[in-house]
XYZ file of C-alpha atoms in Angstrom:
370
model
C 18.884 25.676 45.294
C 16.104 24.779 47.684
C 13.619 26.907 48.501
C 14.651 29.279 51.647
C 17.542 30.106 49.301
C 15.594 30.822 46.576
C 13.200 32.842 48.392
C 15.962 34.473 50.146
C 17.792 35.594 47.083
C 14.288 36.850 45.127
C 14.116 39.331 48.258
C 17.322 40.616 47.582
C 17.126 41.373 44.150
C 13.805 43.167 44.890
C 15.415 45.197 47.198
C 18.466 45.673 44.664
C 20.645 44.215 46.987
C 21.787 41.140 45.256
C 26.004 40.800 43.738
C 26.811 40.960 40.431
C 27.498 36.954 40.748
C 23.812 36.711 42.702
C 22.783 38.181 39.378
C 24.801 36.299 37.311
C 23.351 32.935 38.593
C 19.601 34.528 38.277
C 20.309 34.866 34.566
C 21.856 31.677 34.194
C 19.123 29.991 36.241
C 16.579 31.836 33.810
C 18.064 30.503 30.470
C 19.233 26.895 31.753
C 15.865 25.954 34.015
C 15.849 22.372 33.432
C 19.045 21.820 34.767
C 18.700 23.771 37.971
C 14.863 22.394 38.621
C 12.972 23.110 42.187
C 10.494 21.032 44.005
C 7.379 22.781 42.156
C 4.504 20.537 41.049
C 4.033 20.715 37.358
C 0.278 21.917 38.122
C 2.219 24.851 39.597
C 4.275 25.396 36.559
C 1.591 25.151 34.784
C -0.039 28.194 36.539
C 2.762 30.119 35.070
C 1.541 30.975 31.701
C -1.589 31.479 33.242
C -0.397 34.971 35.260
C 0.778 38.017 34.312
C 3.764 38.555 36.142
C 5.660 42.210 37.241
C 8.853 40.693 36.111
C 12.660 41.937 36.065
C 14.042 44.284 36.278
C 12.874 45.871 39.326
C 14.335 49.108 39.264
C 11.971 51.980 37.902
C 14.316 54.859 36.893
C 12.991 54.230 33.135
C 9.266 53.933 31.804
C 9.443 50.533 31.201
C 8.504 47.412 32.658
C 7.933 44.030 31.881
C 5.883 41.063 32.636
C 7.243 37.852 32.207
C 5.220 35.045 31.104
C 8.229 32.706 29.741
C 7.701 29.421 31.732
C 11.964 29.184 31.924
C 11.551 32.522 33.649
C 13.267 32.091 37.202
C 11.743 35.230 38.344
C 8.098 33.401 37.725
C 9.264 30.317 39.078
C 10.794 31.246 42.036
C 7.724 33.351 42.544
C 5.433 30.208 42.404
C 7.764 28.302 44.417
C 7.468 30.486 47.469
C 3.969 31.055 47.237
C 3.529 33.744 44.806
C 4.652 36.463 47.439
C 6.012 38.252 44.726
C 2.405 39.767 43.956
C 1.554 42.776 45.642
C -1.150 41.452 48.328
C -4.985 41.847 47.011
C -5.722 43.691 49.758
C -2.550 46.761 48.511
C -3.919 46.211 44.933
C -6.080 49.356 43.415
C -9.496 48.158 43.881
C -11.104 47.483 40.587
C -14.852 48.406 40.379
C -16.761 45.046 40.946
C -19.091 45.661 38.313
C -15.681 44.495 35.902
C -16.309 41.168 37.679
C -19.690 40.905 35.703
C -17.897 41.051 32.199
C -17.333 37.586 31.003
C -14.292 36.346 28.699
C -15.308 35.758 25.290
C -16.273 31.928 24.019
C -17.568 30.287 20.843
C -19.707 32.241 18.995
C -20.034 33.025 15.195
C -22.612 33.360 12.433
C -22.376 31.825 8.760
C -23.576 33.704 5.998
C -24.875 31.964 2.793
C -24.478 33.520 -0.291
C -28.268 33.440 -0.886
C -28.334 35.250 1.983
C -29.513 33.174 4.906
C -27.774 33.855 7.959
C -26.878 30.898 10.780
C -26.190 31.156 14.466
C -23.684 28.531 14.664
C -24.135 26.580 18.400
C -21.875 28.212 20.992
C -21.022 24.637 22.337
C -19.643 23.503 19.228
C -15.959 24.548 18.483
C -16.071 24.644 14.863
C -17.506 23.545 11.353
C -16.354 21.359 8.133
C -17.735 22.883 4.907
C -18.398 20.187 2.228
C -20.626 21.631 -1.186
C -23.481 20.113 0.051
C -23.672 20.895 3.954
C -21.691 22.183 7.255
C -21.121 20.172 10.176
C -19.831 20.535 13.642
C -17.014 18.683 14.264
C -18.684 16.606 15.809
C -20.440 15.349 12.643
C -24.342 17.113 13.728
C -25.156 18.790 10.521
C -25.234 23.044 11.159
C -27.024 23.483 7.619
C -27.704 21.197 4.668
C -28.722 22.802 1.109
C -31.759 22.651 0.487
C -32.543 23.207 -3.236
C -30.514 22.770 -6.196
C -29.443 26.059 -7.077
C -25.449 25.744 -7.130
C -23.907 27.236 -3.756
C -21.010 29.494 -4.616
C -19.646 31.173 -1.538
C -19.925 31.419 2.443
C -18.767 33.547 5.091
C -18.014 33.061 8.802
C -18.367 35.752 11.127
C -16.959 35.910 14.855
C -18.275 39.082 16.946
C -16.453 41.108 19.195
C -15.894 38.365 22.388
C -16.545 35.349 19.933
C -13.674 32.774 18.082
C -14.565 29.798 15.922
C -12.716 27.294 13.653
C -13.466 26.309 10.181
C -12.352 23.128 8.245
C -12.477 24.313 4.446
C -13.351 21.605 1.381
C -9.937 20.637 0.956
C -9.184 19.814 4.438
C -7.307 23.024 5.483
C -8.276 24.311 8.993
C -8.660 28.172 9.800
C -9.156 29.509 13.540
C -11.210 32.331 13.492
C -10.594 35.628 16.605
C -12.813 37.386 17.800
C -14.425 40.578 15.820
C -13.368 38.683 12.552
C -14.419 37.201 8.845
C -13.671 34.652 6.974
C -15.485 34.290 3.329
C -14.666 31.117 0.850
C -16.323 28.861 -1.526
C -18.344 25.868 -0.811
C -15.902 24.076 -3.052
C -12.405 24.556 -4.305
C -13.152 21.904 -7.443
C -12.196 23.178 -11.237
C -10.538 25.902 -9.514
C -6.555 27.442 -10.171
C -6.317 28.748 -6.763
C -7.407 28.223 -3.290
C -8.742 31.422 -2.459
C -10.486 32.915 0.821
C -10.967 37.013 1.919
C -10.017 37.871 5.558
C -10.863 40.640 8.038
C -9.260 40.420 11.650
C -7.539 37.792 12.270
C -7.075 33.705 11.995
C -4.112 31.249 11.781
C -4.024 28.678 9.291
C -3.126 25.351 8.558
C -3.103 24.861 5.277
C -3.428 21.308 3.166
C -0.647 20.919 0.156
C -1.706 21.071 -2.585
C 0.967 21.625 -5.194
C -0.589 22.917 -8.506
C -3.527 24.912 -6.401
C -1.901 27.930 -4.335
C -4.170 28.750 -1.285
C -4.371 32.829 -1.033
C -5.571 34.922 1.813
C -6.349 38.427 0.748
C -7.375 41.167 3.109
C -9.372 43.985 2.403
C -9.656 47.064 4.041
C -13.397 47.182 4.059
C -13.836 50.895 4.701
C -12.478 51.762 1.234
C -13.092 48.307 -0.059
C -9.985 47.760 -1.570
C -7.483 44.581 -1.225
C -4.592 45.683 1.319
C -2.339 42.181 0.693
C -2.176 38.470 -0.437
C -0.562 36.241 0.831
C 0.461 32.994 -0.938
C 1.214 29.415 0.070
C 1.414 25.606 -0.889
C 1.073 24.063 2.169
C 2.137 25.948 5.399
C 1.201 27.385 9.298
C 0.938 31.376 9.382
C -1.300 33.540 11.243
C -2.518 36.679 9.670
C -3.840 39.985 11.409
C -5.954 42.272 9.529
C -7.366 44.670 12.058
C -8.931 48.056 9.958
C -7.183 49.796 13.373
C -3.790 48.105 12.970
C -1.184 47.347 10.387
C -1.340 44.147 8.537
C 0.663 41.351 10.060
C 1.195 38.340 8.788
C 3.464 35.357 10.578
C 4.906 32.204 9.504
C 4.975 29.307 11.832
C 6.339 26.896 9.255
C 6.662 26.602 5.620
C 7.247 29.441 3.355
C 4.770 32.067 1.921
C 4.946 34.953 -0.422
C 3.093 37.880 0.571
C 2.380 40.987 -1.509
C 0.220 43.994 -1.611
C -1.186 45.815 -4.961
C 1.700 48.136 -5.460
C 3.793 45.391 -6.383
C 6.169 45.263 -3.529
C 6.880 41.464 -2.627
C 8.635 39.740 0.660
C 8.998 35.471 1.049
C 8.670 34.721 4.895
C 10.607 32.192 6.359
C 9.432 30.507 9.825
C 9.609 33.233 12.502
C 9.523 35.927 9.940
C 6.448 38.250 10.667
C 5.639 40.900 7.544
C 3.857 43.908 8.598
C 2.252 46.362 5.930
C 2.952 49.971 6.692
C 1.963 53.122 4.364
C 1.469 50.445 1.204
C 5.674 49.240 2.234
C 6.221 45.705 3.637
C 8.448 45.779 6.268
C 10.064 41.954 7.863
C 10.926 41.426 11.009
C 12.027 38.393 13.568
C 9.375 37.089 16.240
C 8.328 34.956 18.856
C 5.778 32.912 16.898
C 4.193 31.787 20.294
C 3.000 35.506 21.194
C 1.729 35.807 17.671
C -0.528 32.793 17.693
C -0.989 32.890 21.661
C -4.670 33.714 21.039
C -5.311 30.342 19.337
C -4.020 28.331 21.986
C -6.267 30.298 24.910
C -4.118 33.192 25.812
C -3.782 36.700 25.986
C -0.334 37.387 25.053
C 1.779 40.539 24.062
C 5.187 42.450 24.158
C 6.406 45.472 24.109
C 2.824 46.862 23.850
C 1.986 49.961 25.093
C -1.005 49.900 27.123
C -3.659 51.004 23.695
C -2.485 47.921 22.295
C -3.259 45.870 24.801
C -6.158 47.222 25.953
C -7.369 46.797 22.250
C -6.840 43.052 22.582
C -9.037 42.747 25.607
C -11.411 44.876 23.968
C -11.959 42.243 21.507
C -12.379 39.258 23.453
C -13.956 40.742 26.045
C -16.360 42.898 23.992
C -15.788 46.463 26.440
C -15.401 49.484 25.509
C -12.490 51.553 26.818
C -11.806 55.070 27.351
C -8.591 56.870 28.160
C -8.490 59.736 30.955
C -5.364 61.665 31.225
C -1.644 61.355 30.024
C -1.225 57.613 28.797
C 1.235 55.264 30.141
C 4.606 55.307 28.506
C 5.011 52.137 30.034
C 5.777 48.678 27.907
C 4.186 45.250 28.414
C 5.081 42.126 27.998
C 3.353 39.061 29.473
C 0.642 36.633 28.826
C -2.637 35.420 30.362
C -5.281 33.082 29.854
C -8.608 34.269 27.811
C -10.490 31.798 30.438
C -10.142 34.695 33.099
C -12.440 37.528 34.130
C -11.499 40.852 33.002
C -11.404 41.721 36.391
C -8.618 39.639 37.215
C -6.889 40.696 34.436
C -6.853 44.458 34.723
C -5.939 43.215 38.732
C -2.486 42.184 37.256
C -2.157 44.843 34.755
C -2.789 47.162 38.226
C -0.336 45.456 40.221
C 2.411 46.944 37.801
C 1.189 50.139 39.266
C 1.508 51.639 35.719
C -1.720 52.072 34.891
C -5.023 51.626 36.906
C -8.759 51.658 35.708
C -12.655 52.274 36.505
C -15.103 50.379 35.484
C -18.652 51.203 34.556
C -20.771 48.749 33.171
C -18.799 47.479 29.972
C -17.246 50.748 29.961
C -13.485 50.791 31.509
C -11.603 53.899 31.815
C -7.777 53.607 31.722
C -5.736 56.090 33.944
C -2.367 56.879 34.574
């Protein structure tokens, strides 16, 4: 397919026009890409997963849309192929206020706490620490804090704010990335100890060293009624865990196996791709894309089959706003990704050209409207 025929038949199934064999090859194209490639640069593909796209199907008889953000997506592709004429023109698009362009996306920032209580603004250059029992360093080996008396230290915490992330190598060499709006709290050292054990709020992913006779546990706490909400246990594994106070506890497995349970004594074992989510004190297991779950960590926005609160809760986050709702909400689903490197103004741009939803801004303030 070269391009005039590609852009040709993308026109047609816009205007619904397109045969059920048009259609056919569309789908086919979509799941077999690499065998039907076009002439697109691979900077262009890369631009895919960078754009939220108003994706198939077309037709709007039902409240629900989606956005693709699947680089195989022939939709996308053939969209970047032709020039991205797909989008509806910046000029058609619902003005956002400018002031939106003024609100930054988030970047490194977080504070560690020490348990005598000294608190330290971690450098916003710097992309993470390494505890040891003695000191934290960047990664780069400049030393963030170094004890300075001989009184034993027991525990620290790391802090993101709302619009920060930060990553954290713990004593025994396993690595945490911290999102936005989140906490981490461990001890300085893991020596003499049965378990491996740190106390989440919000979210991280983790990569966790083996270590055969020492389980690692992440327990989450809701911290309004300080009480533990769930533990989850590994040897050695990938998972990402989300442990929002407004949002069910999720936790997904990337690879390895982990045991999660909550106080009531209901259990669940996660395989890779198995996502547990805590609902009413009941854990509940379910099949996902791994690559939305842990999109954050790797610089993007992603999300599907989110209504538009969820969403706009993500970019609330990372782009530390606050949003108000004015009118009847969206019914409307999302799915798509985009890069945390963007203005929110470009963002709620694409969320606009869905013609969904559309928004004012004020300040930090953004009002969501029907």
């Amino acid at each position: 397919m070269n391009r005039e025929e590609a852009e040709k038949l993308l026109i047609k199934y816009q205007a619904g026009q397109c045969t059920n064999e048009e259609k056919a090859f569309l789908n086919d194209w979509y799941l077999h890409y690499n065998e039907f490639p076009l002439n697109i640069s691979e900077n262009r593909i890369e631009q895919i997963g960078e754009e939220i796209f108003v994706g198939l199907p077309v037709q709007r008889k039902r409240p629900t849309m989606k956005l693709i953000f699947k680089l195989s997506s022939a939709a996308a592709i053939l969209a970047l192929a032709i020039g991205s004429w797909y989008f509806i023109s910046k000029s058609q698009m619902d003005e956002v206020t400018t002031n939106a362009q003024e609100i930054l996306p988030g970047g490194n920032k977080a504070t560690l706490t020490l348990d005598n209580g000294e608190m330290v603004e971690l450098i916003g250059d710097k992309t993470g620490i390494v505890v040891t029992d003695n000191s934290v360093s960047y990664l780069d080996g400049q030393i963030a804090h170094k004890k300075s008396d001989n009184r034993d230290a027991v525990m620290q915490t790391l802090s993101t704010p709302t619009g920060g992330q930060y990553h954290v190598v713990l004593p025994d060499g396993s690595k945490v990335w911290l999102n936005s709006a989140s906490s981490i709290r461990y001890p300085v050292s893991f020596l003499g100890k049965k378990e491996r054990q740190v106390i989440l709020t919000g979210e991280a992913y983790f990569e966790v060293q083996k270590m055969e006779k020492i389980p690692f546990i992440v327990s989450t706490e809701n911290v309004m009624e300080n009480k533990p909400k769930q533990q989850v246990e590994v040897l050695g594994t990938q998972f990402n865990v989300s442990s929002y106070n407004d949002m069910n506890v999720k936790t997904t497995l990337v690879e390895g196996s982990v045991r999660v349970s909550v106080p009531n004594g209901n259990k669940v074992r996660l395989s890779p791709g198995d996502q547990s989510v805590l609902s009413d004190k009941r854990l509940k297991v379910k099949q996902v894309d791994t690559d939305i779950e842990i999109a954050w960590k790797n610089g993007k926005t992603a999300f599907e089959s989110a209504d538009i609160v969820s969403v706009m809760s993500m970019l609330a986050r990372w782009y530390d706003i606050e949003v108000i709702y004015e009118g009847k909400l969206s019914t409307a689903k999302f799915s798509g990704s985009v890069s945390r490197s963007k203005n929110i103004s470009e963002v709620l741009k694409l969320l606009e050209s869905t013609q969904e939803v559309h928004f004012k801004t004020k300040g930090r303030e953004i009002t969501v409207m029907n």
